[in-house]
Amino acid sequence: MATPGVLQRETDLLLSSPLIELRKGENGKSRGLSIEKKIELLESLTGKVTNRRSRRWLNDRLLMELVPRLNAEEVRGLFAPPPWVDCRTREALRRSFLSDLIASYEDCIRTFIQERGHGDVLALQVQDPFHRLLLHGVCEFYNVVSVTVTQSKGAESLKVTRIKKKKTGVVELPNITLSNFLKMSKEGIW
């Protein structure tokens, strides 16, 4: 069991923790020194405390001191909604980012959404399986339905991807294009 003196030092340490509040007039260098002192104190206390619960509490405080504070953008990133496409497509887009191909698919789909009605179908012949996966990812980003079917012409079979608007609701174009979103994502901006 921890002595009252150790528990009092723990309480004082917790109340003066930089996680709770930064003291007035304290700059980054002095804050770093105070964190180092607190870490040393916590490490010295962990050897003296024999109670398992108190030791866990001290270890938690030690870990909190080691983790730097998050700024507003990092916290916002923790609670950001997931990206628009599923994880398999997102990984394919990130792994092999073909910006020209994705931009051309986007141009076709954006003009289709702006100029065509709900009953119209856009048919694209894409033979490469990876390019079809990218096309389906772009369609998912723009919230349109895409289905690939096989058409046979003699001995040849052609893959045709049919794209149409969803029946429910109005399809609106996002403010950012997928290619811009991927560029920002690769650079770490998004």
Short mmCIF file of N, CA and C in Angstrom, two decimals:
data_model
loop_
_atom_site.label_atom_id
_atom_site.label_comp_id
_atom_site.label_asym_id
_atom_site.label_seq_id
_atom_site.Cartn_x
_atom_site.Cartn_y
_atom_site.Cartn_z
N MET A 1 0.85 -1.18 0.00
CA MET A 1 0.00 0.00 0.00
C MET A 1 0.89 1.24 0.00
N ALA A 2 0.50 2.24 -0.75
CA ALA A 2 1.29 3.47 -0.85
C ALA A 2 1.11 4.31 0.41
N THR A 3 2.16 4.99 0.78
CA THR A 3 2.10 5.85 1.96
C THR A 3 1.37 7.13 1.62
N PRO A 4 0.85 7.84 2.64
CA PRO A 4 0.13 9.09 2.36
C PRO A 4 0.99 10.13 1.67
N GLY A 5 2.28 10.14 1.96
CA GLY A 5 3.18 11.10 1.31
C GLY A 5 3.28 10.85 -0.19
N VAL A 6 3.35 9.58 -0.58
CA VAL A 6 3.43 9.23 -2.00
C VAL A 6 2.13 9.60 -2.70
N LEU A 7 1.00 9.31 -2.05
CA LEU A 7 -0.29 9.65 -2.66
C LEU A 7 -0.45 11.16 -2.79
N GLN A 8 0.04 11.93 -1.81
CA GLN A 8 -0.05 13.39 -1.89
C GLN A 8 0.80 13.90 -3.05
N ARG A 9 2.01 13.33 -3.23
CA ARG A 9 2.85 13.75 -4.35
C ARG A 9 2.19 13.40 -5.68
N GLU A 10 1.50 12.25 -5.74
CA GLU A 10 0.79 11.86 -6.96
C GLU A 10 -0.31 12.86 -7.28
N THR A 11 -1.05 13.26 -6.26
CA THR A 11 -2.13 14.23 -6.46
C THR A 11 -1.58 15.57 -6.92
N ASP A 12 -0.50 16.03 -6.27
CA ASP A 12 0.12 17.29 -6.68
C ASP A 12 0.63 17.21 -8.11
N LEU A 13 1.20 16.07 -8.45
CA LEU A 13 1.73 15.87 -9.79
C LEU A 13 0.61 15.90 -10.83
N LEU A 14 -0.51 15.26 -10.51
CA LEU A 14 -1.63 15.23 -11.44
C LEU A 14 -2.22 16.62 -11.64
N LEU A 15 -2.36 17.38 -10.56
CA LEU A 15 -2.96 18.70 -10.68
C LEU A 15 -2.06 19.68 -11.42
N SER A 16 -0.75 19.47 -11.38
CA SER A 16 0.15 20.38 -12.08
C SER A 16 0.55 19.82 -13.44
N SER A 17 -0.16 18.82 -13.91
CA SER A 17 0.18 18.17 -15.17
C SER A 17 -0.03 19.11 -16.34
N PRO A 18 0.87 19.09 -17.34
CA PRO A 18 0.68 19.94 -18.52
C PRO A 18 -0.51 19.50 -19.36
N LEU A 19 -1.03 18.30 -19.10
CA LEU A 19 -2.20 17.86 -19.84
C LEU A 19 -3.43 18.64 -19.42
N ILE A 20 -3.43 19.12 -18.19
CA ILE A 20 -4.58 19.86 -17.70
C ILE A 20 -4.52 21.32 -18.12
N GLU A 21 -3.34 21.94 -17.94
CA GLU A 21 -3.26 23.36 -18.23
C GLU A 21 -1.81 23.78 -18.37
N LEU A 22 -1.52 24.66 -19.29
CA LEU A 22 -0.17 25.19 -19.46
C LEU A 22 -0.04 26.44 -18.60
N ARG A 23 1.00 26.48 -17.80
CA ARG A 23 1.18 27.63 -16.91
C ARG A 23 1.46 28.89 -17.71
N LYS A 24 1.06 30.04 -17.15
CA LYS A 24 1.29 31.32 -17.82
C LYS A 24 2.77 31.63 -17.83
N GLY A 25 3.26 32.15 -18.95
CA GLY A 25 4.65 32.54 -19.07
C GLY A 25 5.59 31.37 -19.30
N GLU A 26 5.08 30.18 -19.48
CA GLU A 26 5.92 29.01 -19.67
C GLU A 26 6.09 28.77 -21.16
N ASN A 27 7.32 28.70 -21.61
CA ASN A 27 7.54 28.45 -23.02
C ASN A 27 7.77 26.97 -23.26
N GLY A 28 8.01 26.59 -24.51
CA GLY A 28 8.15 25.19 -24.87
C GLY A 28 9.33 24.51 -24.21
N LYS A 29 10.45 25.24 -24.06
CA LYS A 29 11.66 24.63 -23.48
C LYS A 29 11.45 24.33 -22.01
N SER A 30 10.90 25.29 -21.26
CA SER A 30 10.69 25.05 -19.83
C SER A 30 9.61 24.00 -19.62
N ARG A 31 8.64 23.95 -20.52
CA ARG A 31 7.61 22.92 -20.43
C ARG A 31 8.22 21.54 -20.63
N GLY A 32 9.16 21.45 -21.58
CA GLY A 32 9.83 20.18 -21.81
C GLY A 32 10.64 19.73 -20.61
N LEU A 33 11.29 20.69 -19.95
CA LEU A 33 12.06 20.35 -18.74
C LEU A 33 11.14 19.90 -17.63
N SER A 34 9.99 20.57 -17.48
CA SER A 34 9.06 20.17 -16.42
C SER A 34 8.49 18.78 -16.70
N ILE A 35 8.24 18.47 -17.96
CA ILE A 35 7.75 17.14 -18.31
C ILE A 35 8.80 16.09 -17.96
N GLU A 36 10.06 16.39 -18.27
CA GLU A 36 11.13 15.45 -17.93
C GLU A 36 11.22 15.22 -16.43
N LYS A 37 11.07 16.28 -15.64
CA LYS A 37 11.11 16.14 -14.19
C LYS A 37 9.94 15.29 -13.70
N LYS A 38 8.76 15.52 -14.27
CA LYS A 38 7.59 14.74 -13.86
C LYS A 38 7.75 13.27 -14.23
N ILE A 39 8.34 13.01 -15.39
CA ILE A 39 8.57 11.63 -15.81
C ILE A 39 9.54 10.96 -14.85
N GLU A 40 10.61 11.67 -14.50
CA GLU A 40 11.58 11.10 -13.54
C GLU A 40 10.91 10.81 -12.20
N LEU A 41 10.06 11.73 -11.74
CA LEU A 41 9.36 11.52 -10.47
C LEU A 41 8.45 10.31 -10.56
N LEU A 42 7.69 10.21 -11.66
CA LEU A 42 6.79 9.06 -11.82
C LEU A 42 7.57 7.76 -11.87
N GLU A 43 8.71 7.76 -12.58
CA GLU A 43 9.51 6.55 -12.65
C GLU A 43 10.05 6.16 -11.28
N SER A 44 10.44 7.15 -10.48
CA SER A 44 10.94 6.84 -9.14
C SER A 44 9.82 6.31 -8.25
N LEU A 45 8.60 6.81 -8.46
CA LEU A 45 7.47 6.35 -7.65
C LEU A 45 7.06 4.92 -8.00
N THR A 46 7.20 4.54 -9.27
CA THR A 46 6.74 3.20 -9.66
C THR A 46 7.54 2.11 -8.97
N GLY A 47 8.78 2.37 -8.64
CA GLY A 47 9.57 1.37 -7.93
C GLY A 47 9.17 1.25 -6.47
N LYS A 48 8.62 2.31 -5.87
CA LYS A 48 8.27 2.31 -4.45
C LYS A 48 6.88 1.76 -4.19
N VAL A 49 5.99 1.86 -5.15
CA VAL A 49 4.60 1.47 -4.94
C VAL A 49 4.47 -0.03 -5.19
N THR A 50 3.85 -0.73 -4.25
CA THR A 50 3.67 -2.17 -4.40
C THR A 50 2.24 -2.55 -4.74
N ASN A 51 1.31 -1.67 -4.49
CA ASN A 51 -0.08 -1.95 -4.79
C ASN A 51 -0.28 -1.96 -6.31
N ARG A 52 -0.90 -3.00 -6.83
CA ARG A 52 -1.08 -3.15 -8.28
C ARG A 52 -1.90 -2.00 -8.88
N ARG A 53 -2.96 -1.62 -8.21
CA ARG A 53 -3.82 -0.55 -8.72
C ARG A 53 -3.07 0.78 -8.77
N SER A 54 -2.31 1.07 -7.73
CA SER A 54 -1.53 2.31 -7.72
C SER A 54 -0.45 2.29 -8.78
N ARG A 55 0.16 1.13 -8.99
CA ARG A 55 1.19 1.02 -10.02
C ARG A 55 0.59 1.24 -11.41
N ARG A 56 -0.58 0.69 -11.65
CA ARG A 56 -1.25 0.91 -12.94
C ARG A 56 -1.58 2.38 -13.13
N TRP A 57 -2.04 3.04 -12.05
CA TRP A 57 -2.37 4.46 -12.12
C TRP A 57 -1.12 5.26 -12.47
N LEU A 58 0.00 4.95 -11.82
CA LEU A 58 1.25 5.66 -12.10
C LEU A 58 1.72 5.41 -13.54
N ASN A 59 1.60 4.18 -13.99
CA ASN A 59 2.01 3.87 -15.37
C ASN A 59 1.15 4.63 -16.38
N ASP A 60 -0.14 4.74 -16.10
CA ASP A 60 -1.01 5.52 -17.00
C ASP A 60 -0.60 6.98 -17.03
N ARG A 61 -0.27 7.56 -15.87
CA ARG A 61 0.16 8.95 -15.83
C ARG A 61 1.48 9.13 -16.57
N LEU A 62 2.36 8.16 -16.44
CA LEU A 62 3.65 8.21 -17.13
C LEU A 62 3.44 8.19 -18.64
N LEU A 63 2.54 7.34 -19.10
CA LEU A 63 2.27 7.28 -20.54
C LEU A 63 1.64 8.56 -21.05
N MET A 64 0.76 9.17 -20.25
CA MET A 64 0.14 10.43 -20.68
C MET A 64 1.16 11.54 -20.80
N GLU A 65 2.18 11.53 -19.95
CA GLU A 65 3.22 12.55 -20.03
C GLU A 65 4.09 12.36 -21.26
N LEU A 66 4.25 11.13 -21.71
CA LEU A 66 5.11 10.86 -22.85
C LEU A 66 4.45 11.21 -24.18
N VAL A 67 3.13 11.16 -24.23
CA VAL A 67 2.41 11.42 -25.48
C VAL A 67 2.27 12.93 -25.66
N PRO A 68 2.69 13.46 -26.81
CA PRO A 68 2.54 14.91 -27.02
C PRO A 68 1.07 15.28 -27.21
N ARG A 69 0.78 16.52 -26.94
CA ARG A 69 -0.59 17.00 -27.12
C ARG A 69 -0.95 17.03 -28.59
N LEU A 70 -2.22 16.83 -28.88
CA LEU A 70 -2.70 16.91 -30.25
C LEU A 70 -3.18 18.33 -30.53
N ASN A 71 -2.89 18.81 -31.73
CA ASN A 71 -3.43 20.11 -32.09
C ASN A 71 -4.84 19.92 -32.65
N ALA A 72 -5.49 21.01 -32.98
CA ALA A 72 -6.90 20.95 -33.40
C ALA A 72 -7.07 20.13 -34.66
N GLU A 73 -6.14 20.24 -35.59
CA GLU A 73 -6.27 19.50 -36.85
C GLU A 73 -6.12 17.99 -36.63
N GLU A 74 -5.23 17.59 -35.73
CA GLU A 74 -5.06 16.17 -35.45
C GLU A 74 -6.29 15.60 -34.75
N VAL A 75 -6.88 16.36 -33.86
CA VAL A 75 -8.10 15.91 -33.19
C VAL A 75 -9.23 15.80 -34.21
N ARG A 76 -9.33 16.77 -35.11
CA ARG A 76 -10.35 16.74 -36.15
C ARG A 76 -10.16 15.50 -37.03
N GLY A 77 -8.91 15.14 -37.31
CA GLY A 77 -8.64 13.97 -38.12
C GLY A 77 -9.06 12.67 -37.44
N LEU A 78 -9.00 12.65 -36.11
CA LEU A 78 -9.43 11.45 -35.39
C LEU A 78 -10.93 11.20 -35.52
N PHE A 79 -11.70 12.28 -35.62
CA PHE A 79 -13.15 12.16 -35.68
C PHE A 79 -13.71 12.42 -37.07
N ALA A 80 -12.86 12.44 -38.07
CA ALA A 80 -13.31 12.70 -39.44
C ALA A 80 -14.11 11.50 -39.95
N PRO A 81 -15.10 11.76 -40.78
CA PRO A 81 -15.85 10.63 -41.34
C PRO A 81 -14.96 9.83 -42.29
N PRO A 82 -15.27 8.58 -42.47
CA PRO A 82 -14.44 7.76 -43.37
C PRO A 82 -14.56 8.25 -44.80
N PRO A 83 -13.55 7.98 -45.62
CA PRO A 83 -13.62 8.39 -47.03
C PRO A 83 -14.80 7.74 -47.73
N TRP A 84 -15.10 8.22 -48.92
CA TRP A 84 -16.33 7.83 -49.60
C TRP A 84 -16.28 6.44 -50.22
N VAL A 85 -15.13 5.92 -50.51
CA VAL A 85 -15.06 4.63 -51.20
C VAL A 85 -14.65 3.55 -50.23
N ASP A 86 -14.94 2.29 -50.58
CA ASP A 86 -14.60 1.19 -49.69
C ASP A 86 -13.09 0.99 -49.61
N CYS A 87 -12.66 0.22 -48.63
CA CYS A 87 -11.22 0.13 -48.32
C CYS A 87 -10.43 -0.52 -49.45
N ARG A 88 -11.00 -1.50 -50.15
CA ARG A 88 -10.27 -2.17 -51.23
C ARG A 88 -10.01 -1.21 -52.38
N THR A 89 -11.03 -0.47 -52.76
CA THR A 89 -10.88 0.50 -53.85
C THR A 89 -9.95 1.63 -53.43
N ARG A 90 -10.09 2.10 -52.19
CA ARG A 90 -9.24 3.18 -51.70
C ARG A 90 -7.78 2.77 -51.72
N GLU A 91 -7.50 1.52 -51.33
CA GLU A 91 -6.12 1.03 -51.34
C GLU A 91 -5.59 0.94 -52.77
N ALA A 92 -6.43 0.51 -53.70
CA ALA A 92 -6.01 0.44 -55.10
C ALA A 92 -5.74 1.83 -55.66
N LEU A 93 -6.58 2.78 -55.31
CA LEU A 93 -6.38 4.15 -55.77
C LEU A 93 -5.10 4.73 -55.19
N ARG A 94 -4.85 4.45 -53.92
CA ARG A 94 -3.67 5.01 -53.27
C ARG A 94 -2.39 4.33 -53.77
N ARG A 95 -2.46 3.02 -53.99
CA ARG A 95 -1.27 2.26 -54.37
C ARG A 95 -0.79 2.65 -55.76
N SER A 96 -1.69 2.71 -56.69
CA SER A 96 -1.31 2.99 -58.07
C SER A 96 -2.18 4.13 -58.58
N PHE A 97 -1.80 5.32 -58.27
CA PHE A 97 -2.60 6.50 -58.57
C PHE A 97 -2.34 6.94 -60.01
N LEU A 98 -3.27 6.65 -60.88
CA LEU A 98 -3.18 7.04 -62.29
C LEU A 98 -4.04 8.29 -62.47
N SER A 99 -3.43 9.44 -62.26
CA SER A 99 -4.21 10.68 -62.20
C SER A 99 -4.88 11.02 -63.53
N ASP A 100 -4.22 10.78 -64.65
CA ASP A 100 -4.83 11.10 -65.95
C ASP A 100 -6.04 10.22 -66.22
N LEU A 101 -5.92 8.94 -65.92
CA LEU A 101 -7.03 8.02 -66.14
C LEU A 101 -8.22 8.37 -65.24
N ILE A 102 -7.95 8.61 -63.98
CA ILE A 102 -9.02 8.96 -63.05
C ILE A 102 -9.66 10.29 -63.44
N ALA A 103 -8.85 11.25 -63.86
CA ALA A 103 -9.39 12.55 -64.29
C ALA A 103 -10.29 12.40 -65.52
N SER A 104 -9.90 11.52 -66.46
CA SER A 104 -10.74 11.32 -67.64
C SER A 104 -12.05 10.63 -67.26
N TYR A 105 -11.99 9.64 -66.36
CA TYR A 105 -13.22 9.01 -65.88
C TYR A 105 -14.11 10.04 -65.18
N GLU A 106 -13.49 10.90 -64.39
CA GLU A 106 -14.25 11.93 -63.68
C GLU A 106 -14.94 12.89 -64.65
N ASP A 107 -14.23 13.30 -65.70
CA ASP A 107 -14.83 14.21 -66.68
C ASP A 107 -16.06 13.58 -67.32
N CYS A 108 -15.94 12.30 -67.71
CA CYS A 108 -17.09 11.61 -68.31
C CYS A 108 -18.26 11.55 -67.35
N ILE A 109 -18.00 11.18 -66.12
CA ILE A 109 -19.08 11.00 -65.15
C ILE A 109 -19.68 12.35 -64.74
N ARG A 110 -18.85 13.37 -64.59
CA ARG A 110 -19.37 14.69 -64.22
C ARG A 110 -20.27 15.26 -65.32
N THR A 111 -19.85 15.14 -66.58
CA THR A 111 -20.71 15.62 -67.67
C THR A 111 -21.98 14.78 -67.77
N PHE A 112 -21.87 13.48 -67.51
CA PHE A 112 -23.06 12.62 -67.51
C PHE A 112 -24.05 13.06 -66.43
N ILE A 113 -23.55 13.37 -65.24
CA ILE A 113 -24.43 13.78 -64.14
C ILE A 113 -25.08 15.13 -64.45
N GLN A 114 -24.33 16.05 -65.04
CA GLN A 114 -24.84 17.40 -65.30
C GLN A 114 -25.82 17.44 -66.47
N GLU A 115 -25.57 16.65 -67.51
CA GLU A 115 -26.32 16.83 -68.75
C GLU A 115 -27.40 15.78 -69.01
N ARG A 116 -27.38 14.67 -68.35
CA ARG A 116 -28.33 13.60 -68.66
C ARG A 116 -29.41 13.48 -67.59
N GLY A 117 -30.52 12.82 -67.98
CA GLY A 117 -31.63 12.59 -67.07
C GLY A 117 -31.46 11.31 -66.28
N HIS A 118 -32.51 10.98 -65.49
CA HIS A 118 -32.42 9.80 -64.62
C HIS A 118 -32.51 8.48 -65.38
N GLY A 119 -33.14 8.45 -66.52
CA GLY A 119 -33.29 7.19 -67.26
C GLY A 119 -32.11 6.86 -68.15
N ASP A 120 -31.23 7.82 -68.38
CA ASP A 120 -30.10 7.61 -69.29
C ASP A 120 -29.03 6.72 -68.67
N VAL A 121 -28.30 6.03 -69.57
CA VAL A 121 -27.21 5.14 -69.15
C VAL A 121 -25.96 5.52 -69.92
N LEU A 122 -24.85 5.62 -69.21
CA LEU A 122 -23.55 5.86 -69.83
C LEU A 122 -22.84 4.52 -69.91
N ALA A 123 -22.43 4.11 -71.11
CA ALA A 123 -21.75 2.83 -71.30
C ALA A 123 -20.30 3.08 -71.70
N LEU A 124 -19.39 2.52 -70.92
CA LEU A 124 -17.96 2.65 -71.19
C LEU A 124 -17.36 1.26 -71.36
N GLN A 125 -16.56 1.10 -72.41
CA GLN A 125 -15.88 -0.18 -72.64
C GLN A 125 -14.48 -0.10 -72.04
N VAL A 126 -14.30 -0.76 -70.92
CA VAL A 126 -13.01 -0.80 -70.23
C VAL A 126 -12.63 -2.26 -70.08
N GLN A 127 -11.55 -2.66 -70.73
CA GLN A 127 -11.17 -4.08 -70.75
C GLN A 127 -10.24 -4.47 -69.60
N ASP A 128 -9.41 -3.55 -69.14
CA ASP A 128 -8.45 -3.87 -68.09
C ASP A 128 -9.17 -3.97 -66.74
N PRO A 129 -8.99 -5.06 -65.98
CA PRO A 129 -9.70 -5.21 -64.70
C PRO A 129 -9.35 -4.13 -63.67
N PHE A 130 -8.08 -3.73 -63.62
CA PHE A 130 -7.69 -2.70 -62.66
C PHE A 130 -8.31 -1.35 -63.03
N HIS A 131 -8.38 -1.04 -64.30
CA HIS A 131 -9.01 0.21 -64.74
C HIS A 131 -10.50 0.19 -64.44
N ARG A 132 -11.13 -0.99 -64.57
CA ARG A 132 -12.55 -1.10 -64.21
C ARG A 132 -12.75 -0.87 -62.71
N LEU A 133 -11.82 -1.39 -61.90
CA LEU A 133 -11.90 -1.16 -60.46
C LEU A 133 -11.80 0.33 -60.16
N LEU A 134 -10.89 1.02 -60.83
CA LEU A 134 -10.78 2.47 -60.65
C LEU A 134 -12.06 3.18 -61.09
N LEU A 135 -12.63 2.73 -62.21
CA LEU A 135 -13.87 3.33 -62.70
C LEU A 135 -15.00 3.15 -61.68
N HIS A 136 -15.11 1.95 -61.12
CA HIS A 136 -16.14 1.71 -60.10
C HIS A 136 -15.90 2.57 -58.86
N GLY A 137 -14.64 2.80 -58.51
CA GLY A 137 -14.32 3.68 -57.38
C GLY A 137 -14.74 5.12 -57.65
N VAL A 138 -14.51 5.59 -58.87
CA VAL A 138 -14.92 6.95 -59.24
C VAL A 138 -16.45 7.05 -59.21
N CYS A 139 -17.13 6.01 -59.70
CA CYS A 139 -18.60 6.01 -59.67
C CYS A 139 -19.12 6.03 -58.23
N GLU A 140 -18.47 5.29 -57.37
CA GLU A 140 -18.88 5.28 -55.97
C GLU A 140 -18.66 6.65 -55.33
N PHE A 141 -17.59 7.32 -55.69
CA PHE A 141 -17.31 8.66 -55.17
C PHE A 141 -18.41 9.63 -55.57
N TYR A 142 -18.90 9.52 -56.82
CA TYR A 142 -19.93 10.43 -57.32
C TYR A 142 -21.34 9.92 -57.06
N ASN A 143 -21.47 8.83 -56.31
CA ASN A 143 -22.77 8.31 -55.88
C ASN A 143 -23.68 7.93 -57.05
N VAL A 144 -23.09 7.26 -58.03
CA VAL A 144 -23.87 6.72 -59.14
C VAL A 144 -23.68 5.20 -59.16
N VAL A 145 -24.61 4.51 -59.80
CA VAL A 145 -24.58 3.05 -59.87
C VAL A 145 -23.77 2.63 -61.08
N SER A 146 -22.86 1.67 -60.88
CA SER A 146 -22.07 1.15 -62.00
C SER A 146 -22.10 -0.38 -61.96
N VAL A 147 -22.37 -0.96 -63.13
CA VAL A 147 -22.43 -2.42 -63.26
C VAL A 147 -21.65 -2.80 -64.50
N THR A 148 -20.78 -3.79 -64.38
CA THR A 148 -20.02 -4.28 -65.52
C THR A 148 -20.64 -5.57 -66.02
N VAL A 149 -20.90 -5.61 -67.31
CA VAL A 149 -21.47 -6.82 -67.94
C VAL A 149 -20.55 -7.26 -69.07
N THR A 150 -20.64 -8.53 -69.41
CA THR A 150 -19.85 -9.09 -70.51
C THR A 150 -20.75 -9.22 -71.73
N GLN A 151 -20.31 -8.64 -72.84
CA GLN A 151 -21.03 -8.76 -74.10
C GLN A 151 -20.18 -9.58 -75.06
N SER A 152 -20.80 -10.56 -75.68
CA SER A 152 -20.07 -11.41 -76.63
C SER A 152 -20.36 -10.97 -78.04
N LYS A 153 -19.29 -10.78 -78.81
CA LYS A 153 -19.41 -10.47 -80.24
C LYS A 153 -18.57 -11.51 -80.97
N GLY A 154 -19.23 -12.53 -81.44
CA GLY A 154 -18.50 -13.60 -82.12
C GLY A 154 -17.63 -14.35 -81.13
N ALA A 155 -16.34 -14.41 -81.41
CA ALA A 155 -15.40 -15.11 -80.53
C ALA A 155 -14.89 -14.20 -79.42
N GLU A 156 -15.08 -12.89 -79.57
CA GLU A 156 -14.58 -11.94 -78.58
C GLU A 156 -15.64 -11.64 -77.52
N SER A 157 -15.17 -11.40 -76.33
CA SER A 157 -16.08 -10.93 -75.28
C SER A 157 -15.58 -9.57 -74.80
N LEU A 158 -16.50 -8.63 -74.75
CA LEU A 158 -16.18 -7.27 -74.33
C LEU A 158 -16.81 -6.98 -72.97
N LYS A 159 -16.07 -6.27 -72.15
CA LYS A 159 -16.59 -5.83 -70.86
C LYS A 159 -17.11 -4.40 -71.02
N VAL A 160 -18.35 -4.19 -70.66
CA VAL A 160 -18.98 -2.87 -70.75
C VAL A 160 -19.47 -2.49 -69.36
N THR A 161 -19.08 -1.31 -68.92
CA THR A 161 -19.53 -0.80 -67.63
C THR A 161 -20.65 0.19 -67.89
N ARG A 162 -21.81 -0.10 -67.33
CA ARG A 162 -22.98 0.76 -67.49
C ARG A 162 -23.16 1.59 -66.22
N ILE A 163 -23.25 2.89 -66.44
CA ILE A 163 -23.35 3.83 -65.32
C ILE A 163 -24.67 4.56 -65.43
N LYS A 164 -25.41 4.61 -64.31
CA LYS A 164 -26.66 5.37 -64.29
C LYS A 164 -26.84 6.00 -62.92
N LYS A 165 -27.69 7.02 -62.88
CA LYS A 165 -27.95 7.72 -61.63
C LYS A 165 -28.83 6.86 -60.74
N LYS A 166 -28.67 7.04 -59.43
CA LYS A 166 -29.52 6.32 -58.49
C LYS A 166 -30.93 6.87 -58.56
N LYS A 167 -31.90 5.99 -58.31
CA LYS A 167 -33.29 6.40 -58.42
C LYS A 167 -33.72 7.34 -57.30
N THR A 168 -33.13 7.17 -56.13
CA THR A 168 -33.54 8.00 -54.99
C THR A 168 -32.70 9.26 -54.91
N GLY A 169 -33.36 10.38 -54.73
CA GLY A 169 -32.66 11.64 -54.49
C GLY A 169 -32.04 12.25 -55.73
N VAL A 170 -31.53 13.44 -55.54
CA VAL A 170 -30.86 14.19 -56.60
C VAL A 170 -29.36 14.01 -56.43
N VAL A 171 -28.69 13.70 -57.53
CA VAL A 171 -27.24 13.53 -57.48
C VAL A 171 -26.59 14.90 -57.61
N GLU A 172 -25.83 15.28 -56.60
CA GLU A 172 -25.11 16.55 -56.63
C GLU A 172 -23.63 16.29 -56.75
N LEU A 173 -22.96 17.14 -57.49
CA LEU A 173 -21.51 16.99 -57.64
C LEU A 173 -20.81 17.50 -56.39
N PRO A 174 -19.82 16.76 -55.90
CA PRO A 174 -19.05 17.24 -54.74
C PRO A 174 -18.24 18.47 -55.11
N ASN A 175 -17.87 19.25 -54.11
CA ASN A 175 -17.07 20.45 -54.34
C ASN A 175 -15.65 20.13 -54.77
N ILE A 176 -15.14 18.98 -54.37
CA ILE A 176 -13.77 18.59 -54.69
C ILE A 176 -13.81 17.37 -55.61
N THR A 177 -12.90 17.34 -56.56
CA THR A 177 -12.83 16.17 -57.44
C THR A 177 -12.04 15.07 -56.75
N LEU A 178 -12.25 13.84 -57.20
CA LEU A 178 -11.56 12.70 -56.61
C LEU A 178 -10.06 12.78 -56.83
N SER A 179 -9.64 13.23 -58.01
CA SER A 179 -8.20 13.32 -58.26
C SER A 179 -7.54 14.35 -57.34
N ASN A 180 -8.22 15.48 -57.09
CA ASN A 180 -7.68 16.47 -56.14
C ASN A 180 -7.65 15.91 -54.72
N PHE A 181 -8.71 15.17 -54.37
CA PHE A 181 -8.76 14.56 -53.04
C PHE A 181 -7.62 13.56 -52.86
N LEU A 182 -7.34 12.76 -53.88
CA LEU A 182 -6.26 11.77 -53.79
C LEU A 182 -4.90 12.44 -53.72
N LYS A 183 -4.72 13.53 -54.48
CA LYS A 183 -3.45 14.26 -54.42
C LYS A 183 -3.23 14.82 -53.02
N MET A 184 -4.27 15.42 -52.45
CA MET A 184 -4.17 15.98 -51.11
C MET A 184 -3.94 14.87 -50.08
N SER A 185 -4.57 13.73 -50.29
CA SER A 185 -4.40 12.61 -49.37
C SER A 185 -2.98 12.06 -49.42
N LYS A 186 -2.40 11.99 -50.62
CA LYS A 186 -1.03 11.50 -50.74
C LYS A 186 -0.04 12.46 -50.11
N GLU A 187 -0.31 13.75 -50.19
CA GLU A 187 0.59 14.75 -49.61
C GLU A 187 0.38 14.91 -48.11
N GLY A 188 -0.65 14.28 -47.58
CA GLY A 188 -0.91 14.36 -46.15
C GLY A 188 -1.70 15.57 -45.74
N ILE A 189 -2.29 16.27 -46.69
CA ILE A 189 -3.07 17.48 -46.38
C ILE A 189 -4.45 17.11 -45.86
N TRP A 190 -5.06 16.07 -46.41
CA TRP A 190 -6.43 15.70 -46.04
C TRP A 190 -6.43 14.73 -44.92
#
